[in-house]
PDB file of C-alpha atoms and ligand atoms in Angstrom:
ATOM      1  CA  MET G 641      12.022  26.948 -35.290  1.00 54.00           C
ATOM      2  CA  PRO G 642       8.870  26.791 -37.248  1.00 62.00           C
ATOM      3  CA  ASP G 643       5.425  27.460 -35.464  1.00 67.00           C
ATOM      4  CA  LEU G 644       3.493  24.326 -34.774  1.00 69.00           C
ATOM      5  CA  ARG G 645       0.380  26.441 -35.351  1.00 71.00           C
ATOM      6  CA  SER G 646       1.264  26.780 -38.969  1.00 73.00           C
ATOM      7  CA  LEU G 647       1.045  22.967 -39.086  1.00 78.00           C
ATOM      8  CA  TYR G 648      -2.324  22.572 -37.402  1.00 81.00           C
ATOM      9  CA  GLN G 649      -4.529  24.773 -39.473  1.00 88.00           C
ATOM     10  CA  GLU G 650      -8.049  24.935 -38.714  1.00 92.00           C
ATOM     11  CA  ILE G 651      -8.988  22.918 -41.516  1.00 94.00           C
ATOM     12  CA  ILE G 652      -6.718  20.035 -40.495  1.00 95.00           C
ATOM     13  CA  VAL G 653      -8.250  20.253 -36.923  1.00 95.00           C
ATOM     14  CA  ASP G 654     -11.662  20.039 -38.263  1.00 96.00           C
ATOM     15  CA  HIS G 655     -10.986  16.936 -40.365  1.00 97.00           C
ATOM     16  CA  ASN G 656      -9.165  15.307 -37.764  1.00 97.00           C
ATOM     17  CA  ARG G 657     -12.062  15.780 -35.327  1.00 97.00           C
ATOM     18  CA  ARG G 658     -14.761  14.860 -38.151  1.00 98.00           C
ATOM     19  CA  PRO G 659     -13.217  12.760 -40.978  1.00 98.00           C
ATOM     20  CA  ARG G 660     -15.204  12.798 -43.969  1.00 98.00           C
ATOM     21  CA  ASN G 661     -15.990   9.422 -45.869  1.00 98.00           C
ATOM     22  CA  PHE G 662     -14.888   7.487 -42.593  1.00 98.00           C
ATOM     23  CA  HIS G 663     -16.288   4.230 -43.668  1.00 98.00           C
ATOM     24  CA  THR G 664     -15.682   1.018 -45.443  1.00 97.00           C
ATOM     25  CA  LEU G 665     -17.287   0.418 -48.838  1.00 96.00           C
ATOM     26  CA  PRO G 666     -19.043  -2.898 -49.221  1.00 93.00           C
ATOM     27  CA  ASP G 667     -18.933  -2.893 -53.040  1.00 93.00           C
ATOM     28  CA  ALA G 668     -15.153  -1.449 -53.089  1.00 94.00           C
ATOM     29  CA  ASN G 669     -13.284  -3.063 -56.068  1.00 93.00           C
ATOM     30  CA  ARG G 670      -9.991  -1.441 -54.815  1.00 94.00           C
ATOM     31  CA  THR G 671      -8.559  -1.403 -51.572  1.00 94.00           C
ATOM     32  CA  ALA G 672      -5.082  -0.774 -50.080  1.00 94.00           C
ATOM     33  CA  GLU G 673      -3.653  -0.599 -46.497  1.00 95.00           C
ATOM     34  CA  GLY G 674      -1.238   2.314 -45.438  1.00 95.00           C
ATOM     35  CA  ASN G 675       1.068   1.842 -42.481  1.00 96.00           C
ATOM     36  CA  ASN G 676       3.511   4.471 -41.155  1.00 96.00           C
ATOM     37  CA  PRO G 677       5.306   2.761 -38.408  1.00 95.00           C
ATOM     38  CA  LEU G 678       7.308   5.809 -37.497  1.00 94.00           C
ATOM     39  CA  CYS G 679       4.354   7.564 -36.098  1.00 96.00           C
ATOM     40  CA  GLY G 680       1.893   4.416 -35.729  1.00 97.00           C
ATOM     41  CA  ASP G 681      -0.608   5.652 -38.452  1.00 98.00           C
ATOM     42  CA  ARG G 682      -2.412   2.793 -39.986  1.00 97.00           C
ATOM     43  CA  LEU G 683      -5.396   3.014 -42.590  1.00 97.00           C
ATOM     44  CA  THR G 684      -7.213   1.215 -45.127  1.00 97.00           C
ATOM     45  CA  VAL G 685      -8.384   2.987 -48.239  1.00 97.00           C
ATOM     46  CA  TYR G 686     -11.613   1.731 -50.243  1.00 96.00           C
ATOM     47  CA  MET G 687     -12.544   2.778 -53.770  1.00 96.00           C
ATOM     48  CA  LYS G 688     -15.100   1.850 -56.222  1.00 95.00           C
ATOM     49  CA  VAL G 689     -13.500   2.657 -59.545  1.00 94.00           C
ATOM     50  CA  GLU G 690     -15.832   2.220 -62.621  1.00 93.00           C
ATOM     51  CA  GLY G 691     -14.724   3.216 -66.225  1.00 93.00           C
ATOM     52  CA  GLY G 692     -11.535   4.734 -64.684  1.00 93.00           C
ATOM     53  CA  VAL G 693     -13.638   7.099 -62.461  1.00 96.00           C
ATOM     54  CA  ILE G 694     -13.484   7.062 -58.633  1.00 97.00           C
ATOM     55  CA  ARG G 695     -17.293   6.787 -57.969  1.00 97.00           C
ATOM     56  CA  ASP G 696     -17.003   6.202 -54.269  1.00 98.00           C
ATOM     57  CA  ILE G 697     -14.181   6.327 -51.831  1.00 98.00           C
ATOM     58  CA  GLY G 698     -13.881   5.793 -48.062  1.00 98.00           C
ATOM     59  CA  PHE G 699     -11.170   5.165 -45.572  1.00 98.00           C
ATOM     60  CA  VAL G 700     -10.884   3.602 -41.769  1.00 98.00           C
ATOM     61  CA  GLY G 701      -7.926   3.491 -39.400  1.00 97.00           C
ATOM     62  CA  SER G 702      -6.385   5.380 -36.768  1.00 97.00           C
ATOM     63  CA  GLY G 703      -3.538   7.699 -36.560  1.00 97.00           C
ATOM     64  CA  CYS G 704      -2.332  11.152 -35.782  1.00 97.00           C
ATOM     65  CA  ALA G 705      -4.251  14.257 -36.559  1.00 96.00           C
ATOM     66  CA  ILE G 706      -2.040  15.051 -39.591  1.00 97.00           C
ATOM     67  CA  SER G 707      -2.526  11.634 -41.123  1.00 98.00           C
ATOM     68  CA  THR G 708      -6.295  11.340 -40.259  1.00 98.00           C
ATOM     69  CA  ALA G 709      -6.995  14.898 -41.783  1.00 98.00           C
ATOM     70  CA  SER G 710      -5.092  14.204 -45.009  1.00 98.00           C
ATOM     71  CA  ALA G 711      -7.034  10.851 -45.556  1.00 98.00           C
ATOM     72  CA  SER G 712     -10.149  12.768 -44.967  1.00 98.00           C
ATOM     73  CA  LEU G 713      -9.423  15.530 -47.386  1.00 97.00           C
ATOM     74  CA  MET G 714      -7.981  13.022 -49.852  1.00 97.00           C
ATOM     75  CA  THR G 715     -11.132  11.348 -50.146  1.00 98.00           C
ATOM     76  CA  GLU G 716     -13.055  14.601 -50.627  1.00 97.00           C
ATOM     77  CA  SER G 717     -10.381  15.438 -53.387  1.00 96.00           C
ATOM     78  CA  LEU G 718     -10.547  12.272 -55.217  1.00 97.00           C
ATOM     79  CA  LEU G 719     -14.131  11.401 -55.210  1.00 97.00           C
ATOM     80  CA  GLY G 720     -15.635  11.832 -58.719  1.00 97.00           C
ATOM     81  CA  LYS G 721     -12.075  12.173 -60.325  1.00 97.00           C
ATOM     82  CA  THR G 722     -10.555  10.127 -63.075  1.00 96.00           C
ATOM     83  CA  GLU G 723      -7.473   7.765 -62.217  1.00 93.00           C
ATOM     84  CA  LEU G 724      -5.253  10.225 -64.182  1.00 93.00           C
ATOM     85  CA  GLU G 725      -6.742  13.192 -62.400  1.00 94.00           C
ATOM     86  CA  ALA G 726      -6.146  11.482 -58.994  1.00 95.00           C
ATOM     87  CA  ASP G 727      -2.401  10.879 -60.120  1.00 93.00           C
ATOM     88  CA  SER G 728      -2.084  14.616 -60.847  1.00 92.00           C
ATOM     89  CA  ILE G 729      -3.575  15.545 -57.580  1.00 93.00           C
ATOM     90  CA  PHE G 730      -1.281  13.270 -55.748  1.00 93.00           C
ATOM     91  CA  GLY G 731       1.732  14.597 -57.570  1.00 91.00           C
ATOM     92  CA  GLY G 732       0.691  18.399 -56.777  1.00 91.00           C
ATOM     93  CA  PHE G 733      -0.024  17.320 -53.065  1.00 93.00           C
ATOM     94  CA  HIS G 734       3.168  15.417 -52.720  1.00 92.00           C
ATOM     95  CA  ALA G 735       5.178  18.408 -54.170  1.00 91.00           C
ATOM     96  CA  LEU G 736       3.410  20.680 -51.864  1.00 91.00           C
ATOM     97  CA  VAL G 737       4.152  18.852 -48.464  1.00 92.00           C
ATOM     98  CA  ALA G 738       7.675  17.825 -49.554  1.00 89.00           C
ATOM     99  CA  GLY G 739       8.350  21.302 -50.480  1.00 85.00           C
ATOM    100  CA  THR G 740       9.847  20.123 -53.876  1.00 81.00           C
ATOM    101  CA  GLY G 741       9.318  21.017 -57.321  1.00 63.00           C
ATOM    102  CA  SER G 742       7.854  24.588 -58.586  1.00 58.00           C
ATOM    103  CA  ALA G 743       5.063  26.157 -56.464  1.00 53.00           C
ATOM    104  CA  ALA G 744       2.470  24.961 -59.091  1.00 56.00           C
ATOM    105  CA  ARG G 745      -0.217  24.413 -56.634  1.00 54.00           C
ATOM    106  CA  THR G 746      -3.132  25.497 -58.550  1.00 58.00           C
ATOM    107  CA  GLY G 747      -6.258  23.743 -58.038  1.00 69.00           C
ATOM    108  CA  LEU G 748      -5.106  22.046 -54.691  1.00 86.00           C
ATOM    109  CA  GLY G 749      -7.582  24.059 -52.949  1.00 88.00           C
ATOM    110  CA  LYS G 750      -8.204  23.176 -49.456  1.00 91.00           C
ATOM    111  CA  LEU G 751      -5.364  20.801 -49.647  1.00 93.00           C
ATOM    112  CA  GLU G 752      -2.901  23.840 -49.331  1.00 90.00           C
ATOM    113  CA  ALA G 753      -3.763  23.802 -45.588  1.00 91.00           C
ATOM    114  CA  PHE G 754      -0.832  21.189 -45.652  1.00 93.00           C
ATOM    115  CA  SER G 755       1.770  23.462 -46.854  1.00 89.00           C
ATOM    116  CA  GLY G 756       3.175  23.882 -43.396  1.00 89.00           C
ATOM    117  CA  VAL G 757       3.963  20.085 -43.222  1.00 92.00           C
ATOM    118  CA  ARG G 758       7.184  20.849 -45.254  1.00 90.00           C
ATOM    119  CA  GLU G 759       8.698  22.598 -42.272  1.00 89.00           C
ATOM    120  CA  PHE G 760       8.336  19.199 -40.353  1.00 91.00           C
ATOM    121  CA  PRO G 761      10.016  16.498 -42.533  1.00 89.00           C
ATOM    122  CA  ALA G 762       8.962  13.702 -40.064  1.00 90.00           C
ATOM    123  CA  ARG G 763       5.449  14.409 -40.701  1.00 94.00           C
ATOM    124  CA  VAL G 764       5.684  14.200 -44.448  1.00 95.00           C
ATOM    125  CA  LYS G 765       4.939  10.571 -44.173  1.00 95.00           C
ATOM    126  CA  CYS G 766       1.826  11.137 -42.036  1.00 97.00           C
ATOM    127  CA  ALA G 767       0.404  13.584 -44.632  1.00 97.00           C
ATOM    128  CA  THR G 768       1.082  11.336 -47.561  1.00 96.00           C
ATOM    129  CA  LEU G 769       0.165   8.023 -46.099  1.00 97.00           C
ATOM    130  CA  ALA G 770      -3.365   7.958 -47.215  1.00 97.00           C
ATOM    131  CA  TRP G 771      -2.329   9.179 -50.786  1.00 97.00           C
ATOM    132  CA  HIS G 772       0.250   6.314 -51.137  1.00 95.00           C
ATOM    133  CA  ALA G 773      -2.485   3.835 -50.032  1.00 95.00           C
ATOM    134  CA  ALA G 774      -4.900   5.340 -52.544  1.00 95.00           C
ATOM    135  CA  ARG G 775      -2.465   5.044 -55.253  1.00 93.00           C
ATOM    136  CA  ALA G 776      -1.657   1.423 -54.259  1.00 92.00           C
ATOM    137  CA  ALA G 777      -5.153   0.754 -54.645  1.00 92.00           C
ATOM    138  CA  MET G 778      -5.288   1.985 -58.004  1.00 89.00           C
ATOM    139  CA  LYS G 779      -2.246   0.324 -59.224  1.00 85.00           C
ATOM    140  CA  THR G 780      -2.311  -3.024 -57.626  1.00 72.00           C
ATOM    141  CA  PRO G 781      -5.873  -3.624 -55.943  1.00 63.00           C
ATOM    142  CA  GLY G 782      -5.475  -5.305 -52.708  1.00 64.00           C
ATOM    143  CA  GLY G 783      -1.770  -3.773 -52.392  1.00 66.00           C
ATOM    144  CA  THR G 784      -0.202  -2.429 -49.115  1.00 69.00           C
ATOM    145  CA  ALA G 785       1.492   0.968 -49.007  1.00 71.00           C
ATOM    146  CA  SER G 786       4.133   1.380 -46.481  1.00 69.00           C
ATOM    147  CA  THR G 787       5.942   4.386 -46.031  1.00 66.00           C
ATOM    148  CA  GLU G 788       9.102   2.319 -45.035  1.00 59.00           C
TER     149      GLU G 788
HETATM  150 ZN1   ZN J1629       1.437  10.398 -38.020  1.00 88.40          ZN
END
């Protein structure tokens, strides 16, 4: 059995206790909700996108430690990035937690703390929820991302 301690890395514990960018954005022009009924994770992602660049980003909601920490690190990772870069980071993160594709994880930085998630398939949805919501916000503003 995989060790649960490998799942709850220090950085994940820290971001769950003190989520970064945990607020709404009054001037957001992109929002999307994420819902993971299997675990009970719900969150809303807010973005201010100008000229294809994510100028500001925040989220609110409640969920398990993995979903909250992932949302927090997602906002840190995507702030200031272009939508194309965000898509690329999403792809790398998804491959990391799903354990698919090559080990091309260069540039994921802190996000590599989630590599243990691949040993717990049920938690992949927790880890990717905020990312699906962020992508939904970019593709269809006001959309909803569900893991189901
Ligand atoms: Zn969860």
